[in-house]
Amino acid sequence: DVKVTQSSRYLVKRTGEKVFLECVQDMDHENMFWYRQDPGLGLRLIYFSYDVKMKEKGDIPEGYSVSREKKERFSLILESASTNQTSMYLCASSLYPLYEQYFGPGTRLTVT
Amino acid sequence: RKEVEQDPGPFNVPEGATVAFNCTYSNSASQSFFWYRQDCRKEPKLLMSVYSSGNEDGRFTAQLNRASQYISLLIRDSKLSDSATYLCVGPNSGYALNFGKGTSLLVTP
């Protein structure tokens, strides 16, 4: 079974803080993704990575950066958290770019 | 421009009913399609892939209509536990998948 884990289920941060969300997968998948999910807006792709140290912008990369130093780990960084970044953040991985993706349990981030 | 569109519902059906969802896509070159299920406050989970020849898994059937550019999900003999949001997924024009906003299903006793 593919397992994708995320560092926190719930997180509360203050405006302006730097926030790190960590994601680890154990299936040796090449591709990893970060999404945010908001009511009425569905899943929106922030960044994805198809190899170590490689990254591509998704649909809404502004205000975010990512890091992939090891194949199994993909980090999402909020450089200076803002209240409009309050959301559910979901990490996913897949073996190939357009293959099925497997999701972690999500991190519900609240920025106050 | 949203590349995958689906009716948000909600679809309210009684137990035992058959229900079908459709999802349209705009990228005619698309090859990869999936249906995901998402329970409230949980992550999406893969329900099934959609193949050109159709795909059946128990009470669930997924079909692809390339001519009209839509995929469908049919659920037979609905169970209370089928209540969830169903996400239609297709590829975007690049290397990533495009998730629909989901169709909400509520199965009632």
JSON list of C-alpha atoms in Angstrom, two decimals:
[
{"chain": "A", "resi": 1, "resn": "ASP", "atom": "CA", "xyz": [0.00, 0.00, 0.00]},
{"chain": "A", "resi": 2, "resn": "VAL", "atom": "CA", "xyz": [1.18, 3.49, -0.82]},
{"chain": "A", "resi": 3, "resn": "LYS", "atom": "CA", "xyz": [1.61, 5.58, 2.24]},
{"chain": "A", "resi": 4, "resn": "VAL", "atom": "CA", "xyz": [1.84, 9.35, 2.19]},
{"chain": "A", "resi": 5, "resn": "THR", "atom": "CA", "xyz": [2.27, 11.11, 5.49]},
{"chain": "A", "resi": 6, "resn": "GLN", "atom": "CA", "xyz": [2.13, 14.76, 6.39]},
{"chain": "A", "resi": 7, "resn": "SER", "atom": "CA", "xyz": [3.85, 16.29, 9.35]},
{"chain": "A", "resi": 8, "resn": "SER", "atom": "CA", "xyz": [0.81, 17.82, 11.02]},
{"chain": "A", "resi": 9, "resn": "ARG", "atom": "CA", "xyz": [-2.95, 17.31, 10.86]},
{"chain": "A", "resi": 10, "resn": "TYR", "atom": "CA", "xyz": [-3.72, 20.72, 12.34]},
{"chain": "A", "resi": 11, "resn": "LEU", "atom": "CA", "xyz": [-1.56, 23.83, 12.49]},
{"chain": "A", "resi": 12, "resn": "VAL", "atom": "CA", "xyz": [-2.21, 27.33, 13.76]},
{"chain": "A", "resi": 13, "resn": "LYS", "atom": "CA", "xyz": [0.20, 30.09, 12.79]},
{"chain": "A", "resi": 14, "resn": "ARG", "atom": "CA", "xyz": [0.31, 33.84, 13.02]},
{"chain": "A", "resi": 15, "resn": "THR", "atom": "CA", "xyz": [0.40, 36.25, 10.11]},
{"chain": "A", "resi": 16, "resn": "GLY", "atom": "CA", "xyz": [3.95, 36.80, 8.89]},
{"chain": "A", "resi": 17, "resn": "GLU", "atom": "CA", "xyz": [5.34, 33.54, 10.24]},
{"chain": "A", "resi": 18, "resn": "LYS", "atom": "CA", "xyz": [7.31, 31.21, 8.01]},
{"chain": "A", "resi": 19, "resn": "VAL", "atom": "CA", "xyz": [5.52, 27.88, 7.80]},
{"chain": "A", "resi": 20, "resn": "PHE", "atom": "CA", "xyz": [6.90, 24.50, 6.75]},
{"chain": "A", "resi": 21, "resn": "LEU", "atom": "CA", "xyz": [4.63, 21.64, 5.71]},
{"chain": "A", "resi": 22, "resn": "GLU", "atom": "CA", "xyz": [6.35, 18.32, 5.26]},
{"chain": "A", "resi": 23, "resn": "CYS", "atom": "CA", "xyz": [5.26, 15.37, 3.17]},
{"chain": "A", "resi": 24, "resn": "VAL", "atom": "CA", "xyz": [6.86, 11.93, 2.98]},
{"chain": "A", "resi": 25, "resn": "GLN", "atom": "CA", "xyz": [5.96, 9.00, 0.73]},
{"chain": "A", "resi": 26, "resn": "ASP", "atom": "CA", "xyz": [7.27, 5.47, 1.03]},
{"chain": "A", "resi": 27, "resn": "MET", "atom": "CA", "xyz": [6.64, 4.08, -2.46]},
{"chain": "A", "resi": 28, "resn": "ASP", "atom": "CA", "xyz": [9.65, 5.44, -4.30]},
{"chain": "A", "resi": 29, "resn": "HIS", "atom": "CA", "xyz": [7.39, 7.65, -6.43]},
{"chain": "A", "resi": 30, "resn": "GLU", "atom": "CA", "xyz": [9.05, 10.09, -8.78]},
{"chain": "A", "resi": 31, "resn": "ASN", "atom": "CA", "xyz": [6.29, 12.68, -8.69]},
{"chain": "A", "resi": 32, "resn": "MET", "atom": "CA", "xyz": [4.98, 14.65, -5.75]},
{"chain": "A", "resi": 33, "resn": "PHE", "atom": "CA", "xyz": [2.37, 17.38, -5.54]},
{"chain": "A", "resi": 34, "resn": "TRP", "atom": "CA", "xyz": [1.04, 20.03, -3.20]},
{"chain": "A", "resi": 35, "resn": "TYR", "atom": "CA", "xyz": [-2.57, 21.15, -3.37]},
{"chain": "A", "resi": 36, "resn": "ARG", "atom": "CA", "xyz": [-4.80, 23.36, -1.33]},
{"chain": "A", "resi": 37, "resn": "GLN", "atom": "CA", "xyz": [-8.50, 22.70, -1.03]},
{"chain": "A", "resi": 38, "resn": "ASP", "atom": "CA", "xyz": [-11.07, 25.33, -0.21]},
{"chain": "A", "resi": 39, "resn": "PRO", "atom": "CA", "xyz": [-14.87, 25.10, -0.13]},
{"chain": "A", "resi": 40, "resn": "GLY", "atom": "CA", "xyz": [-16.35, 25.82, -3.54]},
{"chain": "A", "resi": 41, "resn": "LEU", "atom": "CA", "xyz": [-12.93, 25.98, -5.21]},
{"chain": "A", "resi": 42, "resn": "GLY", "atom": "CA", "xyz": [-11.94, 22.33, -5.19]},
{"chain": "A", "resi": 43, "resn": "LEU", "atom": "CA", "xyz": [-8.36, 21.13, -5.32]},
{"chain": "A", "resi": 44, "resn": "ARG", "atom": "CA", "xyz": [-5.89, 23.63, -6.68]},
{"chain": "A", "resi": 45, "resn": "LEU", "atom": "CA", "xyz": [-2.33, 22.69, -7.57]},
{"chain": "A", "resi": 46, "resn": "ILE", "atom": "CA", "xyz": [0.34, 24.82, -5.92]},
{"chain": "A", "resi": 47, "resn": "TYR", "atom": "CA", "xyz": [3.56, 23.11, -6.99]},
{"chain": "A", "resi": 48, "resn": "PHE", "atom": "CA", "xyz": [4.71, 19.74, -8.17]},
{"chain": "A", "resi": 49, "resn": "SER", "atom": "CA", "xyz": [8.01, 17.95, -8.54]},
{"chain": "A", "resi": 50, "resn": "TYR", "atom": "CA", "xyz": [8.88, 15.21, -10.99]},
{"chain": "A", "resi": 51, "resn": "ASP", "atom": "CA", "xyz": [12.36, 14.51, -9.67]},
{"chain": "A", "resi": 52, "resn": "VAL", "atom": "CA", "xyz": [14.69, 15.39, -6.83]},
{"chain": "A", "resi": 53, "resn": "LYS", "atom": "CA", "xyz": [15.55, 19.09, -6.87]},
{"chain": "A", "resi": 54, "resn": "MET", "atom": "CA", "xyz": [13.08, 19.66, -9.72]},
{"chain": "A", "resi": 55, "resn": "LYS", "atom": "CA", "xyz": [9.95, 21.72, -9.27]},
{"chain": "A", "resi": 56, "resn": "GLU", "atom": "CA", "xyz": [7.22, 23.17, -11.42]},
{"chain": "A", "resi": 57, "resn": "LYS", "atom": "CA", "xyz": [4.68, 25.83, -10.63]},
{"chain": "A", "resi": 58, "resn": "GLY", "atom": "CA", "xyz": [1.08, 24.81, -10.53]},
{"chain": "A", "resi": 59, "resn": "ASP", "atom": "CA", "xyz": [-1.96, 27.02, -10.82]},
{"chain": "A", "resi": 60, "resn": "ILE", "atom": "CA", "xyz": [-1.48, 29.08, -7.66]},
{"chain": "A", "resi": 61, "resn": "PRO", "atom": "CA", "xyz": [2.23, 29.25, -6.67]},
{"chain": "A", "resi": 62, "resn": "GLU", "atom": "CA", "xyz": [2.21, 32.82, -5.38]},
{"chain": "A", "resi": 63, "resn": "GLY", "atom": "CA", "xyz": [3.20, 33.06, -1.75]},
{"chain": "A", "resi": 64, "resn": "TYR", "atom": "CA", "xyz": [4.58, 29.52, -1.68]},
{"chain": "A", "resi": 65, "resn": "SER", "atom": "CA", "xyz": [7.85, 27.77, -2.37]},
{"chain": "A", "resi": 66, "resn": "VAL", "atom": "CA", "xyz": [8.87, 24.12, -2.27]},
{"chain": "A", "resi": 67, "resn": "SER", "atom": "CA", "xyz": [11.88, 21.98, -1.60]},
{"chain": "A", "resi": 68, "resn": "ARG", "atom": "CA", "xyz": [12.70, 18.47, -2.68]},
{"chain": "A", "resi": 69, "resn": "GLU", "atom": "CA", "xyz": [16.12, 17.39, -1.49]},
{"chain": "A", "resi": 70, "resn": "LYS", "atom": "CA", "xyz": [15.28, 13.70, -1.25]},
{"chain": "A", "resi": 71, "resn": "LYS", "atom": "CA", "xyz": [13.02, 11.59, -3.41]},
{"chain": "A", "resi": 72, "resn": "GLU", "atom": "CA", "xyz": [10.65, 10.67, -0.62]},
{"chain": "A", "resi": 73, "resn": "ARG", "atom": "CA", "xyz": [10.22, 14.13, 0.87]},
{"chain": "A", "resi": 74, "resn": "PHE", "atom": "CA", "xyz": [8.52, 17.22, -0.54]},
{"chain": "A", "resi": 75, "resn": "SER", "atom": "CA", "xyz": [8.18, 20.34, 1.56]},
{"chain": "A", "resi": 76, "resn": "LEU", "atom": "CA", "xyz": [5.85, 23.28, 1.09]},
{"chain": "A", "resi": 77, "resn": "ILE", "atom": "CA", "xyz": [6.98, 26.60, 2.50]},
{"chain": "A", "resi": 78, "resn": "LEU", "atom": "CA", "xyz": [4.86, 29.63, 3.20]},
{"chain": "A", "resi": 79, "resn": "GLU", "atom": "CA", "xyz": [7.44, 32.40, 3.31]},
{"chain": "A", "resi": 80, "resn": "SER", "atom": "CA", "xyz": [5.23, 34.85, 5.20]},
{"chain": "A", "resi": 81, "resn": "ALA", "atom": "CA", "xyz": [1.89, 33.37, 6.14]},
{"chain": "A", "resi": 82, "resn": "SER", "atom": "CA", "xyz": [-1.22, 35.40, 5.45]},
{"chain": "A", "resi": 83, "resn": "THR", "atom": "CA", "xyz": [-4.83, 34.86, 6.49]},
{"chain": "A", "resi": 84, "resn": "ASN", "atom": "CA", "xyz": [-5.84, 34.01, 2.91]},
{"chain": "A", "resi": 85, "resn": "GLN", "atom": "CA", "xyz": [-3.57, 30.98, 3.15]},
{"chain": "A", "resi": 86, "resn": "THR", "atom": "CA", "xyz": [-5.85, 29.42, 5.73]},
{"chain": "A", "resi": 87, "resn": "SER", "atom": "CA", "xyz": [-6.81, 26.19, 4.02]},
{"chain": "A", "resi": 88, "resn": "MET", "atom": "CA", "xyz": [-6.54, 22.42, 3.86]},
{"chain": "A", "resi": 89, "resn": "TYR", "atom": "CA", "xyz": [-3.19, 21.44, 2.33]},
{"chain": "A", "resi": 90, "resn": "LEU", "atom": "CA", "xyz": [-2.91, 18.07, 0.66]},
{"chain": "A", "resi": 91, "resn": "CYS", "atom": "CA", "xyz": [0.22, 16.32, -0.52]},
{"chain": "A", "resi": 92, "resn": "ALA", "atom": "CA", "xyz": [0.11, 13.57, -3.14]},
{"chain": "A", "resi": 93, "resn": "SER", "atom": "CA", "xyz": [2.50, 11.31, -4.99]},
{"chain": "A", "resi": 94, "resn": "SER", "atom": "CA", "xyz": [2.39, 9.25, -8.16]},
{"chain": "A", "resi": 95, "resn": "LEU", "atom": "CA", "xyz": [4.66, 6.87, -9.98]},
{"chain": "A", "resi": 96, "resn": "TYR", "atom": "CA", "xyz": [4.37, 8.69, -13.31]},
{"chain": "A", "resi": 97, "resn": "PRO", "atom": "CA", "xyz": [3.11, 12.21, -14.07]},
{"chain": "A", "resi": 98, "resn": "LEU", "atom": "CA", "xyz": [-0.37, 11.34, -15.29]},
{"chain": "A", "resi": 99, "resn": "TYR", "atom": "CA", "xyz": [-0.90, 8.22, -13.23]},
{"chain": "A", "resi": 100, "resn": "GLU", "atom": "CA", "xyz": [-3.19, 7.98, -10.24]},
{"chain": "A", "resi": 101, "resn": "GLN", "atom": "CA", "xyz": [-2.13, 10.06, -7.28]},
{"chain": "A", "resi": 102, "resn": "TYR", "atom": "CA", "xyz": [-2.16, 9.00, -3.66]},
{"chain": "A", "resi": 103, "resn": "PHE", "atom": "CA", "xyz": [-2.87, 11.57, -1.01]},
{"chain": "A", "resi": 104, "resn": "GLY", "atom": "CA", "xyz": [-1.71, 12.21, 2.49]},
{"chain": "A", "resi": 105, "resn": "PRO", "atom": "CA", "xyz": [-4.27, 12.92, 5.23]},
{"chain": "A", "resi": 106, "resn": "GLY", "atom": "CA", "xyz": [-3.94, 16.68, 4.83]},
{"chain": "A", "resi": 107, "resn": "THR", "atom": "CA", "xyz": [-2.89, 19.55, 7.06]},
{"chain": "A", "resi": 108, "resn": "ARG", "atom": "CA", "xyz": [-5.55, 21.99, 8.10]},
{"chain": "A", "resi": 109, "resn": "LEU", "atom": "CA", "xyz": [-3.70, 25.29, 8.46]},
{"chain": "A", "resi": 110, "resn": "THR", "atom": "CA", "xyz": [-5.20, 28.30, 10.17]},
{"chain": "A", "resi": 111, "resn": "VAL", "atom": "CA", "xyz": [-3.40, 31.63, 9.92]},
{"chain": "A", "resi": 112, "resn": "THR", "atom": "CA", "xyz": [-4.56, 34.20, 12.45]},
{"chain": "B", "resi": 1, "resn": "ARG", "atom": "CA", "xyz": [-10.81, 27.90, -18.11]},
{"chain": "B", "resi": 2, "resn": "LYS", "atom": "CA", "xyz": [-11.59, 24.84, -16.06]},
{"chain": "B", "resi": 3, "resn": "GLU", "atom": "CA", "xyz": [-10.62, 21.70, -17.93]},
{"chain": "B", "resi": 4, "resn": "VAL", "atom": "CA", "xyz": [-12.82, 19.34, -15.95]},
{"chain": "B", "resi": 5, "resn": "GLU", "atom": "CA", "xyz": [-16.41, 20.21, -15.08]},
{"chain": "B", "resi": 6, "resn": "GLN", "atom": "CA", "xyz": [-18.92, 18.33, -12.97]},
{"chain": "B", "resi": 7, "resn": "ASP", "atom": "CA", "xyz": [-22.32, 19.00, -11.47]},
{"chain": "B", "resi": 8, "resn": "PRO", "atom": "CA", "xyz": [-21.79, 19.82, -7.77]},
{"chain": "B", "resi": 9, "resn": "GLY", "atom": "CA", "xyz": [-25.15, 18.29, -6.79]},
{"chain": "B", "resi": 10, "resn": "PRO", "atom": "CA", "xyz": [-26.11, 17.38, -4.15]},
{"chain": "B", "resi": 11, "resn": "PHE", "atom": "CA", "xyz": [-27.62, 14.17, -5.39]},
{"chain": "B", "resi": 12, "resn": "ASN", "atom": "CA", "xyz": [-29.99, 12.79, -2.77]},
{"chain": "B", "resi": 13, "resn": "VAL", "atom": "CA", "xyz": [-30.96, 9.19, -3.46]},
{"chain": "B", "resi": 14, "resn": "PRO", "atom": "CA", "xyz": [-32.61, 6.43, -1.42]},
{"chain": "B", "resi": 15, "resn": "GLU", "atom": "CA", "xyz": [-30.74, 3.30, -0.49]},
{"chain": "B", "resi": 16, "resn": "GLY", "atom": "CA", "xyz": [-30.78, 0.78, -3.28]},
{"chain": "B", "resi": 17, "resn": "ALA", "atom": "CA", "xyz": [-31.13, 3.36, -6.03]},
{"chain": "B", "resi": 18, "resn": "THR", "atom": "CA", "xyz": [-28.88, 3.67, -9.06]},
{"chain": "B", "resi": 19, "resn": "VAL", "atom": "CA", "xyz": [-27.19, 7.02, -9.53]},
{"chain": "B", "resi": 20, "resn": "ALA", "atom": "CA", "xyz": [-24.97, 8.34, -12.29]},
{"chain": "B", "resi": 21, "resn": "PHE", "atom": "CA", "xyz": [-22.60, 11.27, -12.45]},
{"chain": "B", "resi": 22, "resn": "ASN", "atom": "CA", "xyz": [-21.13, 12.81, -15.55]},
{"chain": "B", "resi": 23, "resn": "CYS", "atom": "CA", "xyz": [-18.05, 14.90, -15.96]},
{"chain": "B", "resi": 24, "resn": "THR", "atom": "CA", "xyz": [-16.98, 16.80, -19.07]},
{"chain": "B", "resi": 25, "resn": "TYR", "atom": "CA", "xyz": [-13.42, 17.53, -20.07]},
{"chain": "B", "resi": 26, "resn": "SER", "atom": "CA", "xyz": [-11.97, 19.98, -22.56]},
{"chain": "B", "resi": 27, "resn": "ASN", "atom": "CA", "xyz": [-8.59, 18.49, -23.45]},
{"chain": "B", "resi": 28, "resn": "SER", "atom": "CA", "xyz": [-9.39, 16.17, -26.34]},
{"chain": "B", "resi": 29, "resn": "ALA", "atom": "CA", "xyz": [-5.93, 14.60, -26.16]},
{"chain": "B", "resi": 30, "resn": "SER", "atom": "CA", "xyz": [-6.55, 13.43, -22.61]},
{"chain": "B", "resi": 31, "resn": "GLN", "atom": "CA", "xyz": [-5.65, 9.82, -21.90]},
{"chain": "B", "resi": 32, "resn": "SER", "atom": "CA", "xyz": [-5.81, 9.51, -18.14]},
{"chain": "B", "resi": 33, "resn": "PHE", "atom": "CA", "xyz": [-9.05, 9.71, -16.23]},
{"chain": "B", "resi": 34, "resn": "PHE", "atom": "CA", "xyz": [-9.99, 8.73, -12.71]},
{"chain": "B", "resi": 35, "resn": "TRP", "atom": "CA", "xyz": [-12.76, 8.92, -10.17]},
{"chain": "B", "resi": 36, "resn": "TYR", "atom": "CA", "xyz": [-11.85, 9.73, -6.59]},
{"chain": "B", "resi": 37, "resn": "ARG", "atom": "CA", "xyz": [-14.00, 9.59, -3.50]},
{"chain": "B", "resi": 38, "resn": "GLN", "atom": "CA", "xyz": [-13.62, 12.13, -0.72]},
{"chain": "B", "resi": 39, "resn": "ASP", "atom": "CA", "xyz": [-15.32, 11.84, 2.66]},
{"chain": "B", "resi": 40, "resn": "CYS", "atom": "CA", "xyz": [-15.94, 14.92, 4.74]},
{"chain": "B", "resi": 41, "resn": "ARG", "atom": "CA", "xyz": [-12.68, 16.40, 6.10]},
{"chain": "B", "resi": 42, "resn": "LYS", "atom": "CA", "xyz": [-10.65, 13.51, 4.68]},
{"chain": "B", "resi": 43, "resn": "GLU", "atom": "CA", "xyz": [-8.24, 13.18, 1.79]},
{"chain": "B", "resi": 44, "resn": "PRO", "atom": "CA", "xyz": [-9.38, 12.07, -1.69]},
{"chain": "B", "resi": 45, "resn": "LYS", "atom": "CA", "xyz": [-8.99, 8.37, -2.30]},
{"chain": "B", "resi": 46, "resn": "LEU", "atom": "CA", "xyz": [-8.78, 6.66, -5.66]},
{"chain": "B", "resi": 47, "resn": "LEU", "atom": "CA", "xyz": [-12.05, 4.95, -6.49]},
{"chain": "B", "resi": 48, "resn": "MET", "atom": "CA", "xyz": [-11.25, 3.72, -9.96]},
{"chain": "B", "resi": 49, "resn": "SER", "atom": "CA", "xyz": [-9.42, 4.46, -13.17]},
{"chain": "B", "resi": 50, "resn": "VAL", "atom": "CA", "xyz": [-11.39, 5.05, -16.35]},
{"chain": "B", "resi": 51, "resn": "TYR", "atom": "CA", "xyz": [-10.28, 3.09, -19.36]},
{"chain": "B", "resi": 52, "resn": "SER", "atom": "CA", "xyz": [-11.33, 3.54, -22.97]},
{"chain": "B", "resi": 53, "resn": "SER", "atom": "CA", "xyz": [-13.16, 0.23, -22.81]},
{"chain": "B", "resi": 54, "resn": "GLY", "atom": "CA", "xyz": [-14.93, 1.10, -19.57]},
{"chain": "B", "resi": 55, "resn": "ASN", "atom": "CA", "xyz": [-14.21, -0.24, -16.14]},
{"chain": "B", "resi": 56, "resn": "GLU", "atom": "CA", "xyz": [-16.38, -2.08, -13.62]},
{"chain": "B", "resi": 57, "resn": "ASP", "atom": "CA", "xyz": [-15.65, -2.78, -9.98]},
{"chain": "B", "resi": 58, "resn": "GLY", "atom": "CA", "xyz": [-18.53, -4.35, -8.10]},
{"chain": "B", "resi": 59, "resn": "ARG", "atom": "CA", "xyz": [-21.37, -1.84, -7.94]},
{"chain": "B", "resi": 60, "resn": "PHE", "atom": "CA", "xyz": [-19.33, 0.85, -9.66]},
{"chain": "B", "resi": 61, "resn": "THR", "atom": "CA", "xyz": [-18.96, 1.34, -13.40]},
{"chain": "B", "resi": 62, "resn": "ALA", "atom": "CA", "xyz": [-16.90, 4.04, -15.07]},
{"chain": "B", "resi": 63, "resn": "GLN", "atom": "CA", "xyz": [-17.12, 4.87, -18.75]},
{"chain": "B", "resi": 64, "resn": "LEU", "atom": "CA", "xyz": [-15.39, 7.18, -21.16]},
{"chain": "B", "resi": 65, "resn": "ASN", "atom": "CA", "xyz": [-17.12, 8.82, -24.12]},
{"chain": "B", "resi": 66, "resn": "ARG", "atom": "CA", "xyz": [-14.44, 10.39, -26.27]},
{"chain": "B", "resi": 67, "resn": "ALA", "atom": "CA", "xyz": [-16.80, 11.66, -28.95]},
{"chain": "B", "resi": 68, "resn": "SER", "atom": "CA", "xyz": [-18.71, 13.79, -26.45]},
{"chain": "B", "resi": 69, "resn": "GLN", "atom": "CA", "xyz": [-15.73, 14.29, -24.15]},
{"chain": "B", "resi": 70, "resn": "TYR", "atom": "CA", "xyz": [-17.21, 13.09, -20.91]},
{"chain": "B", "resi": 71, "resn": "ILE", "atom": "CA", "xyz": [-16.66, 10.39, -18.36]},
{"chain": "B", "resi": 72, "resn": "SER", "atom": "CA", "xyz": [-19.33, 8.86, -16.19]},
{"chain": "B", "resi": 73, "resn": "LEU", "atom": "CA", "xyz": [-19.63, 7.00, -12.91]},
{"chain": "B", "resi": 74, "resn": "LEU", "atom": "CA", "xyz": [-22.57, 4.71, -12.26]},
{"chain": "B", "resi": 75, "resn": "ILE", "atom": "CA", "xyz": [-23.31, 3.43, -8.76]},
{"chain": "B", "resi": 76, "resn": "ARG", "atom": "CA", "xyz": [-25.80, 0.60, -8.50]},
{"chain": "B", "resi": 77, "resn": "ASP", "atom": "CA", "xyz": [-27.64, -0.49, -5.35]},
{"chain": "B", "resi": 78, "resn": "SER", "atom": "CA", "xyz": [-26.52, 2.58, -3.40]},
{"chain": "B", "resi": 79, "resn": "LYS", "atom": "CA", "xyz": [-25.45, 2.10, 0.21]},
{"chain": "B", "resi": 80, "resn": "LEU", "atom": "CA", "xyz": [-25.51, 4.63, 3.03]},
{"chain": "B", "resi": 81, "resn": "SER", "atom": "CA", "xyz": [-21.72, 4.34, 3.06]},
{"chain": "B", "resi": 82, "resn": "ASP", "atom": "CA", "xyz": [-21.56, 5.62, -0.52]},
{"chain": "B", "resi": 83, "resn": "SER", "atom": "CA", "xyz": [-22.41, 9.10, 0.78]},
{"chain": "B", "resi": 84, "resn": "ALA", "atom": "CA", "xyz": [-19.40, 11.22, -0.12]},
{"chain": "B", "resi": 85, "resn": "THR", "atom": "CA", "xyz": [-18.09, 13.68, -2.67]},
{"chain": "B", "resi": 86, "resn": "TYR", "atom": "CA", "xyz": [-16.95, 12.16, -5.96]},
{"chain": "B", "resi": 87, "resn": "LEU", "atom": "CA", "xyz": [-14.16, 13.89, -7.82]},
{"chain": "B", "resi": 88, "resn": "CYS", "atom": "CA", "xyz": [-13.67, 13.53, -11.53]},
{"chain": "B", "resi": 89, "resn": "VAL", "atom": "CA", "xyz": [-10.05, 13.73, -12.64]},
{"chain": "B", "resi": 90, "resn": "GLY", "atom": "CA", "xyz": [-8.41, 14.26, -16.01]},
{"chain": "B", "resi": 91, "resn": "PRO", "atom": "CA", "xyz": [-5.05, 15.55, -17.17]},
{"chain": "B", "resi": 92, "resn": "ASN", "atom": "CA", "xyz": [-4.38, 19.19, -17.85]},
{"chain": "B", "resi": 93, "resn": "SER", "atom": "CA", "xyz": [-2.32, 20.32, -20.80]},
{"chain": "B", "resi": 94, "resn": "GLY", "atom": "CA", "xyz": [0.92, 19.67, -18.96]},
{"chain": "B", "resi": 95, "resn": "TYR", "atom": "CA", "xyz": [2.14, 17.00, -16.59]},
{"chain": "B", "resi": 96, "resn": "ALA", "atom": "CA", "xyz": [-0.41, 17.29, -13.84]},
{"chain": "B", "resi": 97, "resn": "LEU", "atom": "CA", "xyz": [-3.91, 16.02, -13.21]},
{"chain": "B", "resi": 98, "resn": "ASN", "atom": "CA", "xyz": [-6.92, 18.30, -13.12]},
{"chain": "B", "resi": 99, "resn": "PHE", "atom": "CA", "xyz": [-9.45, 17.62, -10.38]},
{"chain": "B", "resi": 100, "resn": "GLY", "atom": "CA", "xyz": [-13.08, 18.58, -10.73]},
{"chain": "B", "resi": 101, "resn": "LYS", "atom": "CA", "xyz": [-14.75, 20.34, -7.83]},
{"chain": "B", "resi": 102, "resn": "GLY", "atom": "CA", "xyz": [-16.70, 17.26, -6.96]},
{"chain": "B", "resi": 103, "resn": "THR", "atom": "CA", "xyz": [-20.26, 15.97, -6.92]},
{"chain": "B", "resi": 104, "resn": "SER", "atom": "CA", "xyz": [-21.89, 15.48, -3.56]},
{"chain": "B", "resi": 105, "resn": "LEU", "atom": "CA", "xyz": [-23.90, 12.29, -3.01]},
{"chain": "B", "resi": 106, "resn": "LEU", "atom": "CA", "xyz": [-26.16, 11.65, -0.06]},
{"chain": "B", "resi": 107, "resn": "VAL", "atom": "CA", "xyz": [-27.75, 8.23, 0.23]},
{"chain": "B", "resi": 108, "resn": "THR", "atom": "CA", "xyz": [-30.71, 8.21, 2.59]},
{"chain": "B", "resi": 109, "resn": "PRO", "atom": "CA", "xyz": [-32.39, 5.31, 4.42]}
]
